[in-house]
Amino acid sequence: MAFVTAVVDGHVHIHPCYDVDAFFDNAYRNLSETVGVGAEESRAYFLLMTECAGDDYFGALRHIASTKSGTGQFQLRRWSVGITDEAESIVASADGQRLFIIAGRQVACREGLEVLLLGTTGKFQDRRSIREVLDEAVSQGVPHVIPWGAGKWFFGRGKLLSQLLREHRAPMFFLGDEGGRPAFWPYPRHFTEAGRLGVRDLPGTDPLPFAHDVDKVGRVGFCAKMNLDEKRPARSLFQVLGDGNTALERFAKLEPFTRFVRNQVAMQLRKRRSS
């Protein structure tokens, strides 16, 4: 066991357009440049995967870690991956740099909100009621996050979110700010409301499926003091998250205006082409 400052991106996707070596390079550089962590402090860098239905990049990477072989886009060049004593975590390394990768899922709910389920390799069905998904997360004992999204916390969904905050006040329930929020957009009021109820912000970048977004991973997240068991990094981190009194120090380099507009337009065009 080692006492470290965990520096964590809490909302991570790998997309087919990404070079995975470049993804790890950017993640390590951005996390290691996080301000507010003393240079003398020992650090551990984490990426919490939040994969959508049909994606299993964590599984592909863990296969490489287990077999020391890969195919297609997973022919890693500079980075290598190794197993831990947990099914839900692996460790990526290159030239003395190290990232702990934790499995997780993103579930699209019927109401138009999402839920992130962290530290699980399970599969979860989309288009169900958000209350059903949250109840399933509680029954499985996994940390669960409702992430911010542009326009998703207004009007009826905003009222629903306020109700959910009052119904699910448990240490493993979080809201999550994310890297797609532009710098001009004020910190949403629901985070203040959540804080009064003891629900913490667990932020992450949420990189989008565009090649240029590969440089964003690691720019938004949180820091927490913890005892790290390198063979069980997920368990070590989630023990800290499960303590509702643990301070999660947020860090963020938010989206510039032009990039926010570019990504929003591109996402709308992408949705129209797939519909």
XYZ file of N, CA and C in Angstrom:
825
model
N 0.843 -1.195 0.000
C 0.000 0.000 0.000
C 0.876 1.241 0.000
N 0.473 2.236 -0.768
C 1.195 3.503 -0.817
C 0.188 4.636 -0.720
N 0.527 5.675 0.040
C -0.364 6.828 0.144
C -0.067 7.768 -1.018
N -1.080 8.059 -1.827
C -0.902 8.843 -3.046
C -2.034 9.849 -3.196
N -1.846 10.774 -4.112
C -2.934 11.595 -4.623
C -3.399 10.989 -5.928
N -4.628 10.502 -5.954
C -5.203 9.980 -7.189
C -5.661 11.160 -8.040
N -5.249 11.182 -9.301
C -5.672 12.195 -10.267
C -6.488 11.452 -11.321
N -7.785 11.786 -11.413
C -8.742 10.892 -12.071
C -9.576 11.652 -13.101
N -9.625 11.118 -14.315
C -10.632 11.528 -15.291
C -11.792 10.563 -15.141
N -12.950 11.076 -14.714
C -14.070 10.225 -14.354
C -15.052 9.903 -15.462
N -14.747 10.271 -16.722
C -15.721 10.057 -17.811
C -14.937 9.921 -19.120
N -14.571 8.687 -19.459
C -13.645 8.458 -20.562
C -14.237 7.503 -21.586
N -14.082 7.852 -22.871
C -14.418 6.972 -23.988
C -13.201 6.830 -24.897
N -13.008 5.637 -25.447
C -12.120 5.443 -26.585
C -13.007 5.244 -27.807
N -12.717 5.984 -28.881
C -13.525 5.904 -30.090
C -12.708 5.300 -31.231
N -13.377 4.713 -32.239
C -12.647 4.061 -33.339
C -11.687 4.992 -34.082
N -11.965 6.293 -34.084
C -11.110 7.235 -34.812
C -9.845 7.600 -34.034
N -9.691 7.098 -32.826
C -8.533 7.444 -32.003
C -7.372 6.480 -32.251
N -6.173 7.028 -32.267
C -4.965 6.226 -32.125
C -4.777 5.997 -30.628
N -4.769 4.729 -30.199
C -4.799 4.445 -28.767
C -3.509 4.871 -28.085
N -2.372 4.765 -28.762
C -1.133 5.273 -28.178
C -1.228 6.776 -27.935
N -1.769 7.517 -28.916
C -1.934 8.959 -28.750
C -2.929 9.267 -27.635
N -3.961 8.452 -27.521
C -4.934 8.604 -26.438
C -4.242 8.510 -25.083
N -3.417 7.491 -24.882
C -2.690 7.340 -23.622
C -1.674 8.467 -23.427
N -0.998 8.865 -24.490
C -0.035 9.977 -24.388
C -0.711 11.238 -23.864
N -1.845 11.583 -24.485
C -2.565 12.792 -24.083
C -3.107 12.676 -22.672
N -3.632 11.509 -22.330
C -4.177 11.314 -20.987
C -3.094 11.518 -19.939
N -1.952 10.900 -20.134
C -0.882 11.026 -19.135
C -0.388 12.470 -19.052
N -0.183 13.105 -20.190
C 0.319 14.480 -20.166
C -0.662 15.412 -19.461
N -1.943 15.327 -19.807
C -2.920 16.229 -19.204
C -3.087 15.972 -17.707
N -3.152 14.717 -17.302
C -3.306 14.412 -15.880
C -2.071 14.844 -15.094
N -0.893 14.642 -15.662
C 0.332 14.975 -14.936
C 0.549 16.474 -14.826
N -0.110 17.248 -15.696
C 0.012 18.706 -15.646
C -1.072 19.358 -14.796
N -1.858 18.552 -14.101
C -2.925 19.078 -13.255
C -2.362 20.013 -12.196
N -2.929 21.204 -12.095
C -2.491 22.158 -11.081
C -3.161 21.826 -9.760
N -2.573 22.299 -8.685
C -3.153 22.097 -7.371
C -2.656 20.865 -6.662
N -1.811 20.061 -7.325
C -1.198 18.904 -6.694
C 0.279 19.196 -6.528
N 0.784 19.110 -5.315
C 2.166 19.440 -5.052
C 3.133 18.544 -5.803
N 4.214 19.133 -6.301
C 5.188 18.368 -7.071
C 5.819 17.265 -6.238
N 5.854 17.465 -4.918
C 6.485 16.477 -4.055
C 5.560 15.303 -3.732
N 4.291 15.404 -4.091
C 3.330 14.353 -3.739
C 3.422 13.174 -4.712
N 3.313 11.958 -4.194
C 3.203 10.780 -5.043
C 1.823 10.768 -5.679
N 1.781 10.473 -6.985
C 0.515 10.510 -7.707
C 0.224 9.161 -8.336
N -1.060 8.910 -8.542
C -1.515 7.769 -9.333
C -2.573 8.299 -10.288
N -2.444 7.961 -11.558
C -3.324 8.499 -12.592
C -4.340 7.439 -13.025
N -5.610 7.861 -13.059
C -6.709 6.939 -13.354
C -7.545 7.452 -14.523
N -7.999 6.522 -15.364
C -9.021 6.788 -16.373
C -10.200 5.858 -16.088
N -11.378 6.447 -15.870
C -12.586 5.655 -15.614
C -13.363 5.536 -16.919
N -13.364 4.340 -17.498
C -14.058 4.109 -18.749
C -15.571 4.157 -18.533
N -16.272 4.711 -19.526
C -17.736 4.822 -19.472
C -18.265 4.455 -20.860
N -18.220 3.182 -21.193
C -18.452 2.756 -22.562
C -19.934 2.593 -22.877
N -20.290 2.970 -24.106
C -21.671 2.881 -24.564
C -21.974 1.459 -25.038
N -23.269 1.183 -25.224
C -23.698 -0.128 -25.712
C -22.984 -0.443 -27.016
N -22.483 -1.659 -27.131
C -21.788 -2.080 -28.340
C -20.291 -1.868 -28.307
N -19.799 -1.070 -27.364
C -18.359 -0.819 -27.246
C -17.770 -1.694 -26.136
N -16.564 -2.175 -26.374
C -15.848 -2.903 -25.324
C -14.344 -2.743 -25.538
N -13.895 -1.505 -25.526
C -12.464 -1.237 -25.682
C -11.690 -1.703 -24.453
N -12.324 -1.612 -23.281
C -11.658 -2.134 -22.092
C -11.405 -3.627 -22.261
N -12.409 -4.369 -22.724
C -12.242 -5.797 -22.925
C -11.142 -6.117 -23.922
N -11.055 -5.316 -24.996
C -10.007 -5.529 -25.993
C -8.624 -5.285 -25.393
N -8.504 -4.230 -24.597
C -7.223 -3.945 -23.959
C -6.868 -5.012 -22.932
N -7.854 -5.482 -22.203
C -7.559 -6.525 -21.222
C -7.157 -7.828 -21.910
N -7.710 -8.076 -23.096
C -7.297 -9.247 -23.858
C -5.817 -9.133 -24.223
N -5.397 -7.959 -24.642
C -3.975 -7.748 -24.944
C -3.137 -7.968 -23.691
N -3.618 -7.424 -22.560
C -2.865 -7.570 -21.308
C -2.708 -9.041 -20.928
N -3.731 -9.854 -21.234
C -3.703 -11.263 -20.850
C -2.910 -12.122 -21.820
N -2.984 -11.778 -23.124
C -2.388 -12.636 -24.155
C -1.113 -12.059 -24.756
N -0.842 -10.767 -24.468
C 0.322 -10.068 -25.034
C 0.265 -10.020 -26.558
N -0.946 -9.955 -27.096
C -1.112 -9.834 -28.540
C -2.354 -9.000 -28.817
N -2.368 -8.353 -29.981
C -3.511 -7.534 -30.354
C -3.702 -7.550 -31.849
N -4.840 -7.038 -32.293
C -5.140 -6.990 -33.716
C -5.658 -5.610 -34.063
N -5.544 -5.243 -35.360
C -6.116 -4.005 -35.849
C -5.595 -2.794 -35.113
N -6.521 -1.924 -34.667
C -6.145 -0.677 -34.030
C -5.503 -0.899 -32.668
N -5.563 -2.121 -32.151
C -5.003 -2.386 -30.835
C -3.612 -3.008 -30.901
N -2.916 -2.767 -31.999
C -1.499 -3.075 -32.046
C -0.756 -1.899 -31.420
N -0.673 -1.904 -30.086
C -0.022 -0.809 -29.377
C 1.456 -0.767 -29.746
N 1.983 0.442 -29.899
C 3.376 0.615 -30.300
C 4.243 1.051 -29.123
N 3.902 2.185 -28.512
C 4.730 2.710 -27.417
C 4.251 2.234 -26.048
N 2.963 2.015 -25.906
C 2.381 1.644 -24.630
C 2.165 0.134 -24.564
N 2.183 -0.399 -23.367
C 1.815 -1.786 -23.121
C 0.790 -1.819 -22.004
N 0.046 -2.909 -21.907
C -0.968 -3.039 -20.864
C -0.756 -4.340 -20.114
N -1.032 -4.298 -18.808
C -0.875 -5.472 -17.965
C -2.087 -5.670 -17.087
N -2.269 -6.898 -16.622
C -3.411 -7.215 -15.784
C -3.127 -6.857 -14.330
N -4.180 -6.789 -13.546
C -4.110 -6.634 -12.095
C -4.789 -7.847 -11.475
N -5.073 -7.777 -10.197
C -5.824 -8.854 -9.545
C -7.332 -8.643 -9.638
N -7.769 -7.662 -10.432
C -9.185 -7.337 -10.588
C -9.605 -7.522 -12.039
N -10.801 -8.032 -12.258
C -11.328 -8.141 -13.621
C -11.663 -6.783 -14.208
N -11.903 -5.796 -13.348
C -12.366 -4.482 -13.810
C -11.254 -3.452 -13.909
N -9.985 -3.846 -13.832
C -8.904 -2.874 -13.971
C -7.726 -3.483 -14.713
N -7.001 -2.619 -15.426
C -5.727 -2.953 -16.053
C -4.802 -1.766 -15.823
N -3.531 -1.935 -16.166
C -2.580 -0.832 -16.039
C -1.851 -0.686 -17.362
N -1.792 0.556 -17.868
C -1.070 0.881 -19.101
C 0.229 1.583 -18.724
N 1.307 1.274 -19.429
C 2.592 1.865 -19.080
C 3.445 2.082 -20.319
N 4.331 3.083 -20.221
C 5.275 3.404 -21.294
C 6.357 4.299 -20.725
N 7.605 3.882 -20.812
C 8.747 4.711 -20.415
C 8.589 5.293 -19.010
N 8.173 4.461 -18.074
C 8.026 4.903 -16.695
C 6.726 5.619 -16.398
N 5.906 5.865 -17.412
C 4.596 6.474 -17.222
C 3.566 5.362 -16.996
N 2.553 5.657 -16.167
C 1.597 4.608 -15.825
C 0.199 5.196 -15.650
N -0.786 4.471 -16.193
C -2.196 4.840 -16.081
C -2.983 3.621 -15.628
N -3.811 3.792 -14.606
C -4.733 2.735 -14.213
C -6.043 2.936 -14.975
N -6.480 1.907 -15.689
C -7.684 1.965 -16.518
C -8.759 1.122 -15.836
N -9.908 1.745 -15.545
C -10.989 1.077 -14.822
C -12.197 0.948 -15.749
N -12.772 -0.243 -15.794
C -13.929 -0.503 -16.653
C -15.158 0.261 -16.169
N -16.100 0.476 -17.084
C -17.365 1.108 -16.728
C -18.253 1.257 -17.946
N -19.519 1.573 -17.703
C -20.499 1.673 -18.776
C -21.254 2.994 -18.708
N -21.775 3.420 -19.850
C -22.684 4.574 -19.936
C -24.017 4.069 -20.467
N -25.076 4.332 -19.715
C -26.412 3.859 -20.074
C -27.270 5.056 -20.476
N -27.848 4.996 -21.675
C -28.757 6.035 -22.149
C -30.165 5.700 -21.672
N -30.752 6.583 -20.867
C -32.042 6.298 -20.233
C -33.202 6.865 -21.048
N -34.367 6.357 -20.788
C -35.567 6.704 -21.539
C -35.883 8.193 -21.474
N -35.535 8.832 -20.361
C -35.884 10.237 -20.158
C -34.944 11.203 -20.863
N -33.904 10.704 -21.533
C -32.959 11.579 -22.210
C -31.759 11.943 -21.365
N -31.597 11.338 -20.199
C -30.420 11.498 -19.367
C -29.572 10.225 -19.466
N -28.310 10.321 -19.037
C -27.429 9.161 -19.000
C -27.041 8.854 -17.556
N -26.634 7.614 -17.334
C -26.052 7.197 -16.061
C -24.733 6.496 -16.362
N -23.682 6.893 -15.661
C -22.389 6.230 -15.756
C -22.285 5.231 -14.607
N -21.942 3.990 -14.930
C -21.759 2.934 -13.942
C -20.281 2.575 -13.930
N -19.618 2.833 -12.820
C -18.160 2.768 -12.756
C -17.684 1.475 -12.109
N -16.560 0.969 -12.622
C -15.943 -0.200 -12.010
C -16.672 -1.495 -12.268
N -17.308 -1.606 -13.428
C -18.050 -2.817 -13.752
C -17.771 -3.234 -15.191
N -17.707 -4.534 -15.422
C -17.601 -5.082 -16.769
C -18.942 -5.631 -17.252
N -19.998 -5.389 -16.492
C -21.318 -5.885 -16.857
C -21.910 -5.150 -18.043
N -22.985 -5.698 -18.583
C -23.713 -5.080 -19.688
C -25.067 -4.590 -19.167
N -25.496 -3.429 -19.662
C -26.716 -2.808 -19.168
C -27.537 -2.320 -20.363
N -28.827 -2.520 -20.291
C -29.715 -2.189 -21.398
C -30.058 -0.709 -21.394
N -29.988 -0.092 -22.575
C -30.401 1.299 -22.754
C -31.925 1.410 -22.791
N -32.391 2.671 -22.764
C -33.796 3.040 -22.945
C -34.700 2.565 -21.822
N -34.134 2.311 -20.669
C -34.947 2.008 -19.488
C -35.122 3.274 -18.655
N -36.030 3.232 -17.711
C -36.231 4.348 -16.802
C -34.947 4.617 -16.027
N -34.643 5.880 -15.818
C -33.432 6.213 -15.078
C -33.513 5.725 -13.641
N -34.694 5.705 -13.065
C -34.822 5.177 -11.698
C -34.492 3.692 -11.665
N -34.876 2.957 -12.688
C -34.545 1.531 -12.754
C -33.036 1.335 -12.850
N -32.367 2.157 -13.651
C -30.916 2.036 -13.808
C -30.209 2.388 -12.507
N -30.645 3.458 -11.840
C -30.036 3.845 -10.569
C -30.241 2.760 -9.516
N -31.439 2.178 -9.484
C -31.696 1.100 -8.520
C -30.797 -0.105 -8.801
N -30.568 -0.394 -10.081
C -29.690 -1.509 -10.441
C -28.254 -1.234 -9.985
N -27.816 0.012 -10.142
C -26.471 0.373 -9.689
C -26.336 0.197 -8.185
N -27.358 0.615 -7.446
C -27.330 0.466 -5.991
C -27.285 -1.008 -5.612
N -28.088 -1.828 -6.282
C -28.135 -3.250 -5.949
C -26.810 -3.938 -6.232
N -26.057 -3.450 -7.218
C -24.761 -4.035 -7.549
C -23.612 -3.380 -6.794
N -23.896 -2.301 -6.080
C -22.872 -1.649 -5.279
C -21.812 -0.924 -6.075
N -22.168 -0.416 -7.269
C -21.184 0.282 -8.099
C -21.438 1.795 -8.048
N -20.383 2.607 -8.068
C -20.568 4.054 -8.132
C -21.352 4.434 -9.385
N -22.249 5.412 -9.259
C -23.095 5.786 -10.378
C -23.197 7.311 -10.450
N -23.146 7.820 -11.681
C -23.015 9.253 -11.945
C -24.033 9.663 -12.999
N -24.716 10.782 -12.770
C -25.514 11.407 -13.829
C -24.677 12.555 -14.379
N -24.168 12.430 -15.621
C -23.287 13.466 -16.158
C -24.060 14.630 -16.765
N -23.427 15.795 -16.708
C -23.962 16.976 -17.379
C -23.928 16.779 -18.885
N -24.865 17.425 -19.586
C -24.860 17.469 -21.038
C -25.522 18.747 -21.491
N -25.045 19.307 -22.583
C -25.565 20.589 -23.064
C -27.073 20.505 -23.280
N -27.822 21.308 -22.526
C -29.275 21.370 -22.666
C -30.043 20.260 -21.977
N -29.356 19.300 -21.345
C -30.052 18.132 -20.804
C -30.606 18.344 -19.405
N -30.176 19.410 -18.729
C -30.634 19.614 -17.361
C -31.633 20.770 -17.261
N -32.282 21.109 -18.360
C -33.276 22.175 -18.363
C -34.688 21.584 -18.286
N -35.644 22.449 -17.916
C -37.070 22.164 -18.004
C -37.441 20.859 -17.284
N -38.176 19.967 -17.954
C -38.677 18.779 -17.282
C -37.576 17.872 -16.769
N -36.495 17.745 -17.541
C -35.399 16.898 -17.081
C -34.665 17.527 -15.904
N -34.633 18.850 -15.868
C -34.050 19.527 -14.710
C -34.848 19.262 -13.446
N -36.182 19.277 -13.577
C -37.037 18.964 -12.417
C -36.850 17.512 -11.989
N -36.769 16.615 -12.970
C -36.547 15.206 -12.650
C -35.221 15.030 -11.920
N -34.176 15.720 -12.375
C -32.879 15.599 -11.728
C -32.942 16.062 -10.277
N -33.655 17.146 -10.016
C -33.807 17.613 -8.633
C -34.505 16.566 -7.775
N -35.498 15.876 -8.334
C -36.170 14.808 -7.596
C -35.207 13.652 -7.308
N -34.412 13.287 -8.310
C -33.473 12.179 -8.138
C -32.418 12.501 -7.084
N -32.010 13.759 -7.004
C -31.030 14.150 -5.988
C -31.571 13.915 -4.585
N -32.857 14.187 -4.396
C -33.457 13.986 -3.077
C -33.689 12.498 -2.786
N -33.919 11.710 -3.837
C -34.231 10.292 -3.653
C -32.988 9.424 -3.468
N -31.850 9.860 -4.017
C -30.667 8.991 -4.086
C -29.473 9.637 -3.394
N -29.645 10.064 -2.187
C -28.548 10.699 -1.446
C -27.708 9.633 -0.762
N -26.828 9.014 -1.518
C -25.941 7.981 -0.985
C -24.516 8.299 -1.419
N -23.514 7.855 -0.673
C -22.126 8.214 -1.000
C -21.681 7.802 -2.398
N -22.265 6.743 -2.959
C -21.847 6.265 -4.276
C -22.647 6.885 -5.420
N -23.494 7.866 -5.127
C -24.267 8.570 -6.152
C -23.662 9.948 -6.358
N -23.406 10.312 -7.625
C -22.737 11.564 -7.958
C -23.429 12.238 -9.136
N -23.225 13.540 -9.250
C -23.364 14.225 -10.531
C -21.973 14.328 -11.138
N -21.909 14.629 -12.444
C -20.602 14.714 -13.079
C -20.517 15.852 -14.079
N -19.715 16.863 -13.754
C -19.403 17.885 -14.754
C -18.544 17.232 -15.825
N -18.496 17.854 -17.014
C -17.709 17.213 -18.065
C -17.065 18.221 -18.993
N -16.048 17.711 -19.725
C -15.181 18.586 -20.506
C -15.825 19.218 -21.707
N -17.041 18.799 -22.084
C -17.730 19.441 -23.184
C -18.414 20.734 -22.811
N -18.473 21.033 -21.497
C -19.094 22.296 -21.079
C -18.155 23.444 -21.420
N -18.639 24.446 -22.185
C -17.755 25.534 -22.584
C -17.449 26.473 -21.424
N -16.339 27.186 -21.542
C -15.882 28.060 -20.466
C -16.892 29.157 -20.146
N -17.702 29.579 -21.138
C -18.660 30.670 -20.894
C -19.908 30.178 -20.166
N -20.116 28.862 -20.063
C -21.327 28.297 -19.473
C -21.126 28.193 -17.967
N -21.916 28.899 -17.152
C -21.708 28.866 -15.689
C -21.856 27.457 -15.119
N -21.208 27.243 -14.007
C -21.316 25.967 -13.287
C -22.796 25.719 -12.990
N -23.385 24.657 -13.527
C -24.834 24.465 -13.425
C -25.334 24.432 -11.980
N -26.520 24.994 -11.773
C -27.074 25.158 -10.423
C -27.317 23.824 -9.742
N -27.528 22.763 -10.525
C -27.802 21.468 -9.906
C -26.620 20.972 -9.077
N -25.404 21.394 -9.413
C -24.259 20.996 -8.599
C -24.314 21.640 -7.217
N -24.767 22.883 -7.161
C -24.937 23.550 -5.874
C -26.034 22.881 -5.069
N -27.139 22.582 -5.744
C -28.244 21.882 -5.095
C -27.784 20.524 -4.578
N -27.020 19.815 -5.405
C -26.523 18.501 -5.011
C -25.601 18.597 -3.805
N -24.725 19.615 -3.816
C -23.800 19.780 -2.704
C -24.508 19.961 -1.381
N -25.624 20.678 -1.384
C -26.386 20.870 -0.145
C -26.965 19.553 0.369
N -27.175 18.608 -0.545
C -27.750 17.307 -0.178
C -26.672 16.251 0.052
N -25.411 16.652 -0.057
C -24.324 15.712 0.153
C -23.949 14.891 -1.060
N -24.441 15.271 -2.245
C -24.112 14.577 -3.490
C -22.963 15.328 -4.158
N -21.854 14.624 -4.398
C -20.643 15.281 -4.870
C -20.531 15.271 -6.397
N -19.669 16.147 -6.893
C -19.364 16.255 -8.318
C -18.186 15.329 -8.624
N -18.399 14.394 -9.559
C -17.333 13.498 -10.002
C -17.128 13.750 -11.497
N -16.245 14.684 -11.850
C -16.152 15.157 -13.232
C -15.205 14.333 -14.100
N -15.370 14.511 -15.416
C -14.492 13.875 -16.392
C -14.641 14.545 -17.736
N -13.848 14.124 -18.709
C -13.786 14.871 -19.968
C -14.896 14.520 -20.950
N -15.303 13.245 -21.049
C -16.273 12.801 -22.050
C -15.815 13.167 -23.465
N -14.661 12.658 -23.920
C -14.196 12.978 -25.278
C -15.155 12.439 -26.325
N -15.343 13.206 -27.394
C -16.331 12.891 -28.417
C -15.706 12.088 -29.558
N -16.542 11.473 -30.422
C -16.030 10.584 -31.478
C -15.499 11.326 -32.699
N -14.584 12.248 -32.470
C -13.904 12.990 -33.517
C -12.405 12.915 -33.255
N -11.618 12.769 -34.310
C -10.187 12.537 -34.142
C -9.517 13.633 -33.323
N -9.975 14.890 -33.480
C -9.314 15.982 -32.756
C -9.571 15.927 -31.251
N -10.607 15.200 -30.819
C -10.942 15.164 -29.389
C -10.044 14.214 -28.602
N -9.163 13.487 -29.282
C -8.264 12.588 -28.567
C -7.321 13.343 -27.644
N -7.111 14.644 -27.917
C -6.195 15.419 -27.061
C -6.867 15.933 -25.794
N -8.181 15.683 -25.638
C -8.924 16.253 -24.513
C -8.877 15.402 -23.254
N -8.712 14.092 -23.413
C -8.794 13.197 -22.261
C -7.789 13.614 -21.193
N -8.258 13.640 -19.937
C -7.406 14.027 -18.818
C -7.438 15.495 -18.465
N -8.184 16.311 -19.187
C -8.218 17.748 -18.894
C -9.221 18.112 -17.802
N -10.168 17.235 -17.526
C -11.188 17.483 -16.504
C -11.262 16.253 -15.611
N -11.349 16.473 -14.309
C -11.439 15.348 -13.401
C -11.378 15.799 -11.954
N -10.869 14.908 -11.102
C -10.811 15.222 -9.678
C -9.582 14.563 -9.068
N -9.181 15.072 -7.909
C -8.072 14.525 -7.134
C -8.592 14.090 -5.770
N -8.011 13.022 -5.237
C -8.388 12.536 -3.907
C -7.192 11.830 -3.284
N -7.014 12.020 -1.990
C -5.972 11.317 -1.246
C -6.437 9.885 -0.988
N -5.518 8.920 -1.150
C -5.941 7.531 -0.990
C -4.739 6.629 -0.715
N -5.044 5.461 -0.147
C -4.077 4.377 -0.032
C -4.257 3.472 -1.245
N -3.211 3.322 -2.027
C -3.292 2.590 -3.288
C -2.690 1.194 -3.143
N -3.500 0.192 -3.453
C -3.029 -1.165 -3.658
C -2.898 -1.339 -5.170
N -1.681 -1.409 -5.679
C -1.468 -1.420 -7.123
C -2.053 -2.658 -7.789
N -2.279 -3.712 -7.044
C -2.905 -4.904 -7.604
C -4.428 -4.805 -7.622
N -4.979 -3.877 -6.837
C -6.424 -3.678 -6.764
C -6.733 -2.176 -6.805
N -6.388 -1.531 -7.913
C -6.556 -0.071 -7.971
C -8.014 0.378 -7.948
N -8.906 -0.377 -8.582
C -10.318 0.011 -8.571
C -10.878 -0.046 -7.158
N -10.596 -1.139 -6.460
C -11.080 -1.262 -5.080
C -10.517 -0.132 -4.222
N -9.247 0.200 -4.405
C -8.627 1.270 -3.620
C -9.331 2.597 -3.852
N -9.591 2.920 -5.119
C -10.236 4.191 -5.438
C -11.672 4.227 -4.949
N -12.419 3.149 -5.146
C -13.834 3.166 -4.800
C -14.063 3.104 -3.295
N -13.105 2.601 -2.545
C -13.202 2.701 -1.090
C -13.181 4.162 -0.667
N -12.368 4.959 -1.331
C -12.302 6.392 -1.033
C -13.592 7.081 -1.470
N -14.079 6.756 -2.680
C -15.300 7.396 -3.169
C -16.497 7.042 -2.299
N -16.496 5.841 -1.733
C -17.611 5.418 -0.897
C -17.685 6.119 0.439
N -16.625 6.819 0.806
C -16.625 7.627 2.028
C -17.152 9.013 1.671
N -18.379 9.286 2.057
C -19.002 10.560 1.694
C -18.298 11.778 2.242
N -17.377 11.588 3.173
C -16.651 12.720 3.746
C -15.352 13.025 3.015
N -14.978 12.182 2.047
C -13.736 12.395 1.312
C -13.879 13.588 0.377
N -12.943 14.513 0.441
C -12.964 15.677 -0.439
C -12.489 15.281 -1.827
N -13.260 15.628 -2.840
C -12.887 15.425 -4.230
C -12.554 16.786 -4.818
N -11.284 17.041 -5.055
C -10.839 18.345 -5.549
C -10.946 18.364 -7.068
N -11.857 19.174 -7.568
C -12.126 19.233 -9.000
C -11.043 20.021 -9.721
N -10.690 19.588 -10.940
C -9.848 20.394 -11.831
C -10.481 20.375 -13.221
N -10.287 21.442 -13.974
C -10.953 21.518 -15.276
C -10.290 22.540 -16.190
N -10.055 22.115 -17.434
C -9.750 23.013 -18.544
C -10.928 22.874 -19.501
N -11.846 23.838 -19.414
C -13.104 23.708 -20.141
C -12.933 24.030 -21.622
N -13.966 23.699 -22.391
C -13.942 23.814 -23.841
C -13.927 25.277 -24.296
N -13.034 25.651 -25.227
C -13.134 26.977 -25.847
C -14.435 27.086 -26.650
N -14.912 28.318 -26.817
C -16.190 28.548 -27.496
C -16.218 27.937 -28.894
N -15.172 28.167 -29.689
C -15.183 27.697 -31.073
C -15.212 26.169 -31.137
N -14.498 25.519 -30.251
C -14.483 24.050 -30.257
C -15.821 23.496 -29.793
N -16.442 24.148 -28.817
C -17.760 23.726 -28.363
C -18.760 23.776 -29.517
N -18.800 24.899 -30.253
C -19.735 25.034 -31.366
C -19.428 23.999 -32.442
N -18.148 23.845 -32.772
C -17.741 22.858 -33.780
C -18.207 21.459 -33.410
N -18.014 21.072 -32.170
C -18.393 19.730 -31.744
C -19.903 19.548 -31.700
N -20.628 20.586 -31.253
C -22.079 20.466 -31.196
C -22.685 20.324 -32.582
N -22.187 21.098 -33.543
C -22.677 20.986 -34.921
C -22.351 19.603 -35.478
N -21.123 19.141 -35.250
C -20.711 17.834 -35.757
C -21.539 16.710 -35.144
N -21.865 16.816 -33.859
C -22.677 15.782 -33.215
C -24.086 15.754 -33.793
N -24.666 16.918 -34.061
C -26.003 16.951 -34.652
C -26.002 16.338 -36.050
N -24.983 16.640 -36.848
C -24.879 16.042 -38.184
C -24.698 14.533 -38.085
N -23.929 14.096 -37.101
C -23.700 12.664 -36.895
C -25.006 11.962 -36.544
N -25.803 12.572 -35.666
C -27.086 11.969 -35.284
C -28.045 11.883 -36.463
N -28.053 12.926 -37.324
C -28.951 12.909 -38.477
C -28.562 11.820 -39.471
N -27.247 11.618 -39.656
C -26.793 10.592 -40.589
C -27.123 9.193 -40.083
N -27.129 9.008 -38.742
C -27.389 7.685 -38.193
C -28.864 7.394 -38.002
N -29.727 8.426 -38.153
C -31.168 8.232 -37.922
C -31.869 7.707 -39.174
